[in-house]
Coordinates of C-alpha atoms in Angstrom, one line a residue:
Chain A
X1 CA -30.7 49.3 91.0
X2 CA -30.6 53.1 91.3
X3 CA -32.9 54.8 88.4
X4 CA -32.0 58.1 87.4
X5 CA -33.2 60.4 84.6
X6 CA -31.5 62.6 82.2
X7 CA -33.1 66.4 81.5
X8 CA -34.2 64.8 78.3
X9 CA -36.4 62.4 79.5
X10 CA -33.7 59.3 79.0
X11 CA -33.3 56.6 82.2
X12 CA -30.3 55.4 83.1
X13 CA -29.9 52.8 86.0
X14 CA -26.7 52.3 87.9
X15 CA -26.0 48.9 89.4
X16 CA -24.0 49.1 92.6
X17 CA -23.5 45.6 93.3
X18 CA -21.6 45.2 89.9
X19 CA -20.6 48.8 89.1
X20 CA -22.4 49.4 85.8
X21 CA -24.5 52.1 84.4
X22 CA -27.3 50.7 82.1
X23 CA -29.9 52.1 80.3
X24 CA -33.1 51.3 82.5
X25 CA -36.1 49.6 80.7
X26 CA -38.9 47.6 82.0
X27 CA -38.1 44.2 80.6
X28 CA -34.4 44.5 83.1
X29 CA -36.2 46.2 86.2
X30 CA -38.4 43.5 85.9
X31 CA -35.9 40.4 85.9
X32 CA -33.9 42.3 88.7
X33 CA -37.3 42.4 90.7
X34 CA -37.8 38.5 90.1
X35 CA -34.2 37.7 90.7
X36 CA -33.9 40.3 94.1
X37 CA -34.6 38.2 96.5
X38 CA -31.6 35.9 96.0
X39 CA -33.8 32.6 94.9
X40 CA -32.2 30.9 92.6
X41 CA -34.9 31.5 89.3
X42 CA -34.3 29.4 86.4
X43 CA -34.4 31.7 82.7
X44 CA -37.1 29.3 81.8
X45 CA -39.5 30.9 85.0
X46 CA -38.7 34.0 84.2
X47 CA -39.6 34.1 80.7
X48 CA -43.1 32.3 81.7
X49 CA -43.2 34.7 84.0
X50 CA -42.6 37.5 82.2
X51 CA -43.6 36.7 78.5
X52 CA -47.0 38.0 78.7
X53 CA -45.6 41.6 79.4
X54 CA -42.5 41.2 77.5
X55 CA -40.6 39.6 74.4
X56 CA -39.3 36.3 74.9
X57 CA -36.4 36.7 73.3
X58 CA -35.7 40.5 75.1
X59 CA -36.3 39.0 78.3
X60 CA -33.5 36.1 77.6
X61 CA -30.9 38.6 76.4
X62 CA -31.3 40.1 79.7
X63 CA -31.5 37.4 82.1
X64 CA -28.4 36.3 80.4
X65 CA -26.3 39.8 80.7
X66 CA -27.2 39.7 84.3
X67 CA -26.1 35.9 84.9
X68 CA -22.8 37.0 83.5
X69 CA -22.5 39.6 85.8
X70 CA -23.6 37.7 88.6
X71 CA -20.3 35.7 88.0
X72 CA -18.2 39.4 88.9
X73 CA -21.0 39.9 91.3
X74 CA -19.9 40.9 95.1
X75 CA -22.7 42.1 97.4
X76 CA -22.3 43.4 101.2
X77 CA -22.3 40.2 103.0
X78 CA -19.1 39.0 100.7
X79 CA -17.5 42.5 101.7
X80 CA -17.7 42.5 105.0
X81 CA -16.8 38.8 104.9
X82 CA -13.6 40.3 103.4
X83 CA -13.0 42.8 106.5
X84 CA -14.3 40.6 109.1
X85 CA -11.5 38.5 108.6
X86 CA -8.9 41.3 108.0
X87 CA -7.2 41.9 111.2
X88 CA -4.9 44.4 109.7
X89 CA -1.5 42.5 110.6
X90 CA 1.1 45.0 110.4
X91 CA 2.8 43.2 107.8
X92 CA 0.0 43.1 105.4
X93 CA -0.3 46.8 106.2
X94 CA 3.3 47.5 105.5
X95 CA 3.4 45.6 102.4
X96 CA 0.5 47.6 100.9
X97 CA 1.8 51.2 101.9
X98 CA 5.1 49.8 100.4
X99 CA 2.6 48.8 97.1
X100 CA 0.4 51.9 96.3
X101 CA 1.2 54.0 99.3
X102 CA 4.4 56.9 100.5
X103 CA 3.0 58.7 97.2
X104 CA 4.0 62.1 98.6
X105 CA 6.0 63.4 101.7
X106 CA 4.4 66.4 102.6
X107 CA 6.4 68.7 104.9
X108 CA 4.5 71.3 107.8
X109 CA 7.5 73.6 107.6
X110 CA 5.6 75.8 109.8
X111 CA 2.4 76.6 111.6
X112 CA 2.9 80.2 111.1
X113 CA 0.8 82.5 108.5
X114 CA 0.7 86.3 107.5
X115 CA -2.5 86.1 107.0
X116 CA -5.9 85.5 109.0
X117 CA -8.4 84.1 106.3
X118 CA -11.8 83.4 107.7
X119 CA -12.4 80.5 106.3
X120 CA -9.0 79.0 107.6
X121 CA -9.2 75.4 108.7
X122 CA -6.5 77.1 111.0
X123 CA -8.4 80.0 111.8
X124 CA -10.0 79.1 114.9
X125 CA -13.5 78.5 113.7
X126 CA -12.3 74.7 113.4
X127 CA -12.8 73.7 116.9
X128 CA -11.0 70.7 116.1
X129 CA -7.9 71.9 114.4
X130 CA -4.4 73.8 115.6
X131 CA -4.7 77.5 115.6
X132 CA -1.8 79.5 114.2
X133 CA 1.1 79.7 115.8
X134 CA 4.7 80.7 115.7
X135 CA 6.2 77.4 115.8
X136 CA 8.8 76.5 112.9
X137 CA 10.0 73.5 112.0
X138 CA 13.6 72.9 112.3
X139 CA 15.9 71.2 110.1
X140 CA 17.0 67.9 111.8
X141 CA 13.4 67.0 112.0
X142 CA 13.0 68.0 108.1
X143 CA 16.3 65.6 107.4
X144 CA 14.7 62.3 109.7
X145 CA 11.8 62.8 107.6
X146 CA 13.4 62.4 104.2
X147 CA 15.2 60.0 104.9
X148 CA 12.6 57.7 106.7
X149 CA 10.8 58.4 103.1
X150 CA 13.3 57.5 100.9
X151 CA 14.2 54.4 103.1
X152 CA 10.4 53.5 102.3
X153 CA 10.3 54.5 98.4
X154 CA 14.2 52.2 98.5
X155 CA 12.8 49.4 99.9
X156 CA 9.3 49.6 98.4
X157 CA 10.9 49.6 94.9
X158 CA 10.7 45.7 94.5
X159 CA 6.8 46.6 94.8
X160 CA 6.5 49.7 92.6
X161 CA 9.7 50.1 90.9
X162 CA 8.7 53.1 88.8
X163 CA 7.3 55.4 91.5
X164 CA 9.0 58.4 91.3
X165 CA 9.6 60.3 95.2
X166 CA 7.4 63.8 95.8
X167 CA 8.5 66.8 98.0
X168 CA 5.7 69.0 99.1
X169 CA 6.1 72.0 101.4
X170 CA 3.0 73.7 103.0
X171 CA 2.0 75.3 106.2
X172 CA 0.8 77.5 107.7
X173 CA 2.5 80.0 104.7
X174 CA 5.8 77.6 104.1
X175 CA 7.8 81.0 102.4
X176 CA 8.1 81.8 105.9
X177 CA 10.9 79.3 106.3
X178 CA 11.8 79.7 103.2
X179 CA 15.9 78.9 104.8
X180 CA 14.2 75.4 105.6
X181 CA 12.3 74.6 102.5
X182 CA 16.4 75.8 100.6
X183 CA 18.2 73.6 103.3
X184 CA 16.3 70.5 102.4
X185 CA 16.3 71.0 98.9
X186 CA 20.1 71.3 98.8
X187 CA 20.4 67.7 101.5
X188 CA 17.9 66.1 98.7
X189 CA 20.0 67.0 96.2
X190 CA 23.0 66.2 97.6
X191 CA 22.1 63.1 99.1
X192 CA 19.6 61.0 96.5
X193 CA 20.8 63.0 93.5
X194 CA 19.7 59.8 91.6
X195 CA 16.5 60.5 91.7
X196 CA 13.9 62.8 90.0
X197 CA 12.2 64.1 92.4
X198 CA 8.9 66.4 92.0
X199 CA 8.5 69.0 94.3
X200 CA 5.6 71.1 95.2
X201 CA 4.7 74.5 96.9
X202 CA 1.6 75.3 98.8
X203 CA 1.3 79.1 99.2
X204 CA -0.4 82.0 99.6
X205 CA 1.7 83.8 97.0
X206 CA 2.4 87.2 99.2
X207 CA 6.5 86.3 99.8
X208 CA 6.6 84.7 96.5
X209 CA 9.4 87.0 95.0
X210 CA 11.2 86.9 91.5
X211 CA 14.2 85.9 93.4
X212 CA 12.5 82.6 95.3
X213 CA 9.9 82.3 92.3
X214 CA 13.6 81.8 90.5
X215 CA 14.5 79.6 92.6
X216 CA 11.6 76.9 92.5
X217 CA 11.1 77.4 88.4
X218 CA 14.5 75.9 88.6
X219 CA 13.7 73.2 90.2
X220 CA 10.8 71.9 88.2
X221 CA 8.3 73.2 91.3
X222 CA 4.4 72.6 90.8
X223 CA 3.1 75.7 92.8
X224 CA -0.2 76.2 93.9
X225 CA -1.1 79.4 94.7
X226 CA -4.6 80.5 97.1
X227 CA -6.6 82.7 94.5
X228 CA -10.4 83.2 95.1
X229 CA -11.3 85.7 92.3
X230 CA -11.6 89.0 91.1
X231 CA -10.2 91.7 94.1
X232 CA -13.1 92.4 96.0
X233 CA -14.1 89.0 96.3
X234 CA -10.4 87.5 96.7
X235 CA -9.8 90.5 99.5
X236 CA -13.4 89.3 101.4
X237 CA -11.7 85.7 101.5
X238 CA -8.5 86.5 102.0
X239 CA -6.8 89.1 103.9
X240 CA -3.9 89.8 106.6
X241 CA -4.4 90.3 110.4
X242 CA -5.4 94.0 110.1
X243 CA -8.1 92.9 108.0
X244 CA -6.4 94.2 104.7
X245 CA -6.8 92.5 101.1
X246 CA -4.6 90.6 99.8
X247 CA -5.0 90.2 96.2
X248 CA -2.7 93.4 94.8
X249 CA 0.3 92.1 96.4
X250 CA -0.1 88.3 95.4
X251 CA -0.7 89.4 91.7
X252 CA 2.1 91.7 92.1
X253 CA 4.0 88.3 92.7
X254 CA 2.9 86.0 89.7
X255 CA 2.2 88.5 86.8
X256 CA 6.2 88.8 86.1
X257 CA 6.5 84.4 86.1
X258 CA 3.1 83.4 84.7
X259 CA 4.4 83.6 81.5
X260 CA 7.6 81.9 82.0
X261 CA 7.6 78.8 80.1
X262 CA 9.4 77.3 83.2
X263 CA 6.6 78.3 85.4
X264 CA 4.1 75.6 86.6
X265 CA 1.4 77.6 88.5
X266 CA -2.1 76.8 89.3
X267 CA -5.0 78.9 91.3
X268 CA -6.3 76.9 94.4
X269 CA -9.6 78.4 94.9
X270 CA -12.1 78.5 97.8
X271 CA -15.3 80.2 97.5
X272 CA -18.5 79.9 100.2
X273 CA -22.3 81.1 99.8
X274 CA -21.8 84.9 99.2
X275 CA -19.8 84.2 96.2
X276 CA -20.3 85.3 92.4
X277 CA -19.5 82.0 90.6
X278 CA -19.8 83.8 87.1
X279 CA -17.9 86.4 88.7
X280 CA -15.3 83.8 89.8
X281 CA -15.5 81.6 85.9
X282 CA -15.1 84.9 83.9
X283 CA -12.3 86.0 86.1
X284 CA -9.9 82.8 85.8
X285 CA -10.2 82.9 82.1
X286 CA -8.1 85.4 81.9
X287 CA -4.7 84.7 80.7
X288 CA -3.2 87.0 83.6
X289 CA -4.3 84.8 86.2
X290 CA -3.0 81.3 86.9
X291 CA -5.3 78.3 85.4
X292 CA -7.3 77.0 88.2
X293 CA -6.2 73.4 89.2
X294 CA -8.5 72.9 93.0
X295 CA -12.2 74.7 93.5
X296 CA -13.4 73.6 96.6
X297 CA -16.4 74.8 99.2
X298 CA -15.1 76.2 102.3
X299 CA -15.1 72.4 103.9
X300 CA -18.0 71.7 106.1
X301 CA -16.7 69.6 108.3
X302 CA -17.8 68.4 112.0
X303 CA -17.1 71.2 114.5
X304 CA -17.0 74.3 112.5
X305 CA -18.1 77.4 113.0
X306 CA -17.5 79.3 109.7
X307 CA -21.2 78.6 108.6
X308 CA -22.8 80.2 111.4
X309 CA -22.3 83.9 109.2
X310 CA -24.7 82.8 106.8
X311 CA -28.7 83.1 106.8
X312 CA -30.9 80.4 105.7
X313 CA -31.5 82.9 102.4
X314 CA -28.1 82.9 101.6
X315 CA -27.0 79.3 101.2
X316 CA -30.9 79.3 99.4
X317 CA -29.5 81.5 96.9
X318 CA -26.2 80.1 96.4
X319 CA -28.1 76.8 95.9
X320 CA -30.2 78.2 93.0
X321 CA -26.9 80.1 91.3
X322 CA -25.6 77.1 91.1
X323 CA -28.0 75.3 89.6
X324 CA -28.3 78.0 87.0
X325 CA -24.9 78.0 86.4
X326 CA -24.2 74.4 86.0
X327 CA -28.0 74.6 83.5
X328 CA -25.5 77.7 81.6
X329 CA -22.5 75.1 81.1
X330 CA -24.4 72.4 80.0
X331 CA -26.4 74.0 77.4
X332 CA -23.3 76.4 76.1
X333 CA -21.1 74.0 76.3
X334 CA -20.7 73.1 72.4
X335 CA -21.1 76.9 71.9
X336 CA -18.2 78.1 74.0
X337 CA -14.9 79.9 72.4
X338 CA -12.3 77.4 72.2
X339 CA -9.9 78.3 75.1
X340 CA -6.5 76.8 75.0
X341 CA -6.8 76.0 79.4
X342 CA -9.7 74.4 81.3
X343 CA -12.3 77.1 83.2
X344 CA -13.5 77.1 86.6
X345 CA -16.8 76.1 85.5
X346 CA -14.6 73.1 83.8
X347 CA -13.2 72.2 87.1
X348 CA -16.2 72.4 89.3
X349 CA -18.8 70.9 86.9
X350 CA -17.3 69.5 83.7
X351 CA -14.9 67.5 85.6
X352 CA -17.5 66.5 88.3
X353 CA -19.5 64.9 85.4
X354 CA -16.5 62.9 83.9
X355 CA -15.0 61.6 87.2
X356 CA -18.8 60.8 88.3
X357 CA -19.5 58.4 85.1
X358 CA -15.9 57.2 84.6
X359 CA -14.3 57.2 88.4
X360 CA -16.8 54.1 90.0
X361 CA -14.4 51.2 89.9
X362 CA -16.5 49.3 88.1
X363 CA -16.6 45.6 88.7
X364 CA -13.5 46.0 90.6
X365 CA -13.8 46.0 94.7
X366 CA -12.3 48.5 96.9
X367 CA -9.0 46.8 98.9
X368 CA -11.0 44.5 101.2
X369 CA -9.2 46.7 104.2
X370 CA -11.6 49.0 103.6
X371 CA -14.4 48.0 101.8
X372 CA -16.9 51.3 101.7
X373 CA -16.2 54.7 101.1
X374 CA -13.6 56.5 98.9
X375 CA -10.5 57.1 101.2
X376 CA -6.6 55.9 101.1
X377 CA -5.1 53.5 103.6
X378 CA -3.3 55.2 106.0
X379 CA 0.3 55.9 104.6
X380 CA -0.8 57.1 101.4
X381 CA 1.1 60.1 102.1
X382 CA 3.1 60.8 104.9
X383 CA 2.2 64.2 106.2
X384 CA 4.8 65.3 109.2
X385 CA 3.7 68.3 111.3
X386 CA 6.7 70.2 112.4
X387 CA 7.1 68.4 115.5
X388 CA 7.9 65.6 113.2
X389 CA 4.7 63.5 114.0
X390 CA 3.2 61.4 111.0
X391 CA -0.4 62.3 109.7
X392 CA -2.8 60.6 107.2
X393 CA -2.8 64.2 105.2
X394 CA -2.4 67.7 105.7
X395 CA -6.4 68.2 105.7
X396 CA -7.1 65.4 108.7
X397 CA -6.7 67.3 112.1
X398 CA -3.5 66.4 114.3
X399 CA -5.4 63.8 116.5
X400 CA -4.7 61.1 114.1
X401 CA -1.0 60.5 114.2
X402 CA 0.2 57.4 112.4
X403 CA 4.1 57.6 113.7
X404 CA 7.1 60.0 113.8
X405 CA 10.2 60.7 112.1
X406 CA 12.2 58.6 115.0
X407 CA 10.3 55.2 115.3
X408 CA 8.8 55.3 111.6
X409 CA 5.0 54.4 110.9
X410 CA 3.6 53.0 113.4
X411 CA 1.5 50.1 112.1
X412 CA -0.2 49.0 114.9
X413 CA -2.1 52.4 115.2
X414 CA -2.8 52.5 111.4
X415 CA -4.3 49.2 111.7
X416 CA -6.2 50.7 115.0
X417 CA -7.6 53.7 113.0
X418 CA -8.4 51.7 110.1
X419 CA -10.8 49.2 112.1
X420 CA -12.3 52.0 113.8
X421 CA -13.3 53.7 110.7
X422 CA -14.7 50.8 109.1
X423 CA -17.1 50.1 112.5
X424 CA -18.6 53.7 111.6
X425 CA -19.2 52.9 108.4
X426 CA -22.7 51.3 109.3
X427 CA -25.0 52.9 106.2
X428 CA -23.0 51.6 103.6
X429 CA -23.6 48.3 103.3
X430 CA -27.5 49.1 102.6
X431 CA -26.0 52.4 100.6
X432 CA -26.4 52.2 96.6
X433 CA -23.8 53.7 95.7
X434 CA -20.7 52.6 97.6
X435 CA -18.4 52.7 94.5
X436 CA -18.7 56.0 93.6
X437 CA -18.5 57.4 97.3
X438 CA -15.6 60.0 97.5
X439 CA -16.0 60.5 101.5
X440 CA -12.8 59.9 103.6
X441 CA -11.2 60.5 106.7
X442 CA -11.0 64.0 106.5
X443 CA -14.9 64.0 106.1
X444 CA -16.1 61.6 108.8
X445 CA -13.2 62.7 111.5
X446 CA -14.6 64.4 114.2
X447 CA -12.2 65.1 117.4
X448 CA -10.5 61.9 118.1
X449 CA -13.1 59.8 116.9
X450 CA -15.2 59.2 113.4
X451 CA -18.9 59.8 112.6
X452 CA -20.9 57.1 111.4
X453 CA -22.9 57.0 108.3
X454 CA -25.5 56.9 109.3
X455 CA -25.4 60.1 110.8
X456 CA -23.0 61.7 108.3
X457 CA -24.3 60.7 104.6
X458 CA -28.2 61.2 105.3
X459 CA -28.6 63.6 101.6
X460 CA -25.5 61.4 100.1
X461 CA -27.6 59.7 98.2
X462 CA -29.8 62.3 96.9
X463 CA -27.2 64.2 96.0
X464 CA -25.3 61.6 94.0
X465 CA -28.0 61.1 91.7
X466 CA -29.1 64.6 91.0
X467 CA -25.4 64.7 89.9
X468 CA -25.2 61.7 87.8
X469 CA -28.5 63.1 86.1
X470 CA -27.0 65.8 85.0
X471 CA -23.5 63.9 84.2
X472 CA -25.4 61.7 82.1
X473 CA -27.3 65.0 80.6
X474 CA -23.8 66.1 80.0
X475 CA -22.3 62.9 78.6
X476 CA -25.6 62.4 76.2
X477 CA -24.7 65.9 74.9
X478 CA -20.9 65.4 74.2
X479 CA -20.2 61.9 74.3
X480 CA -16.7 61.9 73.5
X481 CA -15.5 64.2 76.0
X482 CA -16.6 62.0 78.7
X483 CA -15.9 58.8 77.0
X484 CA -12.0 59.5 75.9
X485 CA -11.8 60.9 79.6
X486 CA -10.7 64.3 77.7
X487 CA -9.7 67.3 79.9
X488 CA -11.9 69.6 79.1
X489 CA -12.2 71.3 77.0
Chain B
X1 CA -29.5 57.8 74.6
X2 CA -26.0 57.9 75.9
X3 CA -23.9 54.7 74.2
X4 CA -20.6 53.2 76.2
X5 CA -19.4 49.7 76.0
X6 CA -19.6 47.8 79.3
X7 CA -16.4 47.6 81.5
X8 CA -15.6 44.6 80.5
X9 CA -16.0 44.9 77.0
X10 CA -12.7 46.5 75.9
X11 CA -12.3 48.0 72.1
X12 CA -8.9 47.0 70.2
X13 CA -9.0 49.4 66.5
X14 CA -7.1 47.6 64.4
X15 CA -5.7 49.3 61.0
X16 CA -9.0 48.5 59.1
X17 CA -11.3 46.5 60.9
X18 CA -11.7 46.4 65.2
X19 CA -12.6 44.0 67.8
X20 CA -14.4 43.9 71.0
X21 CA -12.9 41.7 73.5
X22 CA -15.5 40.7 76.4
X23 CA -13.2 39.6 79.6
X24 CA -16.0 38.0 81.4
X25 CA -17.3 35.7 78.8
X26 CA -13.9 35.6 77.0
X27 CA -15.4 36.5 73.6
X28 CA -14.0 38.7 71.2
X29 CA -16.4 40.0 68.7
X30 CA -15.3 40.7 65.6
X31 CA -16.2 44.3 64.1
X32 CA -16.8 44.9 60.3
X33 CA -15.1 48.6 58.5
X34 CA -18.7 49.8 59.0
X35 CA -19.3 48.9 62.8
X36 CA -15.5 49.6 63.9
X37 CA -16.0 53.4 62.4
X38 CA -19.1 53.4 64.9
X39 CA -17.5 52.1 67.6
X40 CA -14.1 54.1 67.3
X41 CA -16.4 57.3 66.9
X42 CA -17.3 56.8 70.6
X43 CA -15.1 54.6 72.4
X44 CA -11.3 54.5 73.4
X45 CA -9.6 51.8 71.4
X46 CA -6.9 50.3 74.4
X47 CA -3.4 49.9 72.8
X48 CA -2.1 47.1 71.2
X49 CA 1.6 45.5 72.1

């Protein structure tokens, strides 16, 4: 049992083996002491136990409501029980990409980028990453790779019939082959015309021109475009090779469409420790500026460099803004103008608290392939870089190649990677808090290999409940917002 | 105190009156005018066919 307490003085207890969150009170920390060591107690020891402290007929409701869980119950030796007889036959692995995976078909139409952001995964300070580089790709590789996709989403459909096939073109800056990105539209539409198909642009906004802009509103295009705030700060983020800003000639680019009503736009935004996060939440309110859909961290991940710039007082400092700022939305939230679109402070905290009380699967397991942690199975999307390898995602780097548009996915390695990943994943079974963990591939992947655990996840837990504090701080001040799973606001 | 039912405990509003229906125990609860307004006011009431 994890305890953890709200800023008004409230404890709340979260229950990893079963996936609740309960209020914590003596009379049920006591009963899960007396009951922890997996002897079977009878209810009538317990209550001579405990009645001198407690009131019998408390301490019986609450031996009772944890019997009944007890029936759900599935601790770490029944998990790895799971996995240790899993040997990830390629069939069984084929059946369940066919099931829940082949969600998206995400195409590297080139490595190529006019601009040099620092904070680039591409950039060089990701020792384990591609740089980038001139190479395109070209469109017979595009073709094998739709139609290996749509082979998969046509003979998948006895599985999921309703599953409707996603086009997603990124890079590198994927307007630079903008002919490519044209030519496979026009083969998708010629070729599976029965389908709906949602498509979905990845880009930095600086080629994005009324006439192209045109071009994907009329094709129902989600586009996400790279926006990290006000000038100054988007132009220290994000800039071309010569070093100069950025921002005045993506803006130039989405003021004339952001108010299209056929326009689907959204701000991707990246910010690191020198950043102005009231700056960055006052800025994306305004109605000029595409709602923000991603706020990330530049991602910390093993082998990068991009942190070395910053002193010891600046990620201090960042640490304490953001504790001041999330201490701002909490308390003003109920106060706030009403605003027809979520805020960045929505996306980065308001959303954080919702997913972190309502995403644990509660008494439901992870798939017994992979019992800990939060990723996919392999084939979840089917990433090809532009030599027409297959990749777990677009964030992974390229030493994790799960096929090729010639000889399909290749199930024997997906099976490999899969049992590799789960042998590093030697914290979790002792870890309280496996259900809600969100870390994946992308986090424990180091060059060719994964990082265990043990060596990865060390503040994890410190970290979750510090956040589920103030979730629950959240949730205790505008319950239905996190119950009814709202968007805020 | 923060209130939510229990996972398994799933809310069905009815026109008037509610129930809870507990999928571990398989018990439904029945919910009088006064205790399915309470309810409603906090939980999601899952869709009837």
């Amino acid at each position: 049992m994890l305890k953890f307490e709200t800023s008004t003085g409230n404890t709340y207890a979260w229950i990893n083996d079963i996936g609740i969150f309960i209020p914590a009170n003596p009379i049920l920390s006591a009963i899960l002491r007396e009951t922890s060591d997996q002897n079977q107690i009878s209810k009538t020891n317990i209550i001579k136990k405990l009645k001198k402290d407690f009131d019998e007929k408390e301490i019986e409701y609450y031996y009772d409501l944890m019997k009944k869980y007890e029936r759900v119950r599935n601790g770490p030796e029944e998990r790895f029980k799971c996995i240790t007889n899993q040997n990830y036959k390629d069939s069984i692995l084929k059946k369940t990409i066919l099931r829940n995976g082949i969600a998206q078909l995400i195409l590297d139409v080139t490595e190529d980028c006019n601009f040099r952001c620092g904070y680039c995964i591409f950039s060089g300070d990701y020792i384990y990453y591609r740089n980038h580089s001139k190479r395109y790709m070209d469109i017979g590789i595009a073709k094998k790779a739709i139609d290996y996709y749509f082979s998969l989403i046509i003979e998948g459909k006895r599985y999921n019939p309703l599953r409707q096939p996603t086009i997603s073109f990124y890079g590198g800056e994927p307007l630079l082959n903008f002919k490519l990105i044209k030519e496979c539209v026009e083969y998708i539409e010629e070729k599976y015309k029965e389908y709906k198909i949602n498509y979905n642009l990845t880009t930095n906004g600086s080629l994005l021109n009324r006439e192209k802009a045109e071009w994907f509103m009329d094709r129902n295009c989600h586009i996400l475009i790279s926006i990290c705030g006000p000038k100054e700060e988007h132009d220290r983020l994000r800039y071309y090779r010569n070093r100069k800003g950025t921002y005045e000639d993506i803006m130039k680019n989405v003021r004339p469409i952001i108010d299209d009503p056929r326009s689907k736009l959204g701000s991707s935004v990246v910010y690191d420790f020198k950043t102005d996060l009231f700056e960055l939440d006052e800025f994306f309110n305004r109605q000029d500026v595409p709602a923000p859909i991603l706020a990330n961290l530049v991602a910390e991940l093993d082998g990068c460099r991009y942190f070395e710039q910053f002193s010891e007082t600046d990620k201090l400092r960042f640490k304490e803004q953001i504790l001041c700022a999330q201490r701002c939305y909490i308390n003003n939230f109920n106060n706030r103008e009403e605003n027809k679109r979520g805020s960045f402070f929505d996306l980065i905290f308001g959303s954080a608290f919702i997913a972190a009380i309502n995403d644990p699967g509660s008494l439901t397991l992870n798939d017994p392939m992979i019992p800990y942690s939060g990723t996919c199975i392999p084939g979840k999307k089917l990433f090809v870089d532009v030599d027409g390898n297959f990749h777990i995602c677009e964030r992974i780097n390229r030493n994790f190649s799960i096929g090729d548009v010639s000889k399909g996915l290749d199930f024997t390695k997906i099976g490999k990677i899969l049992e590799d990943y789960v042998q590093h994943l030697d914290k979790c079974p002792t870890c309280s808090m496996t259900r809600m963990c969100n870390r994946c591939f992308v986090n424990l992947s180091a060059d060719k290999d994964f990082i265990c655990t043990s060596k990865s996840c060390r503040n994890q837990e410190l970290n979750e409940i510090k956040l589920l504090s103030d979730a629950f701080t959240f949730a205790e001040m505008n319950p239905k917002i996190v119950e009814k799973n709202l968007e805020v606001p | 105190m923060y209130f939510r039912l229990n996972p398994e405990c799933h809310f069905i509003k009815g026109e008037v009156r509610g129930a809870i229906f507990d999928l571990i125990d398989s018990k439904v609860y029945s919910l009088d005018q006064k205790e399915t307004k309470i309810i409603a006011s906090y939980a999601v009431s899952h869709k009837y066919i």
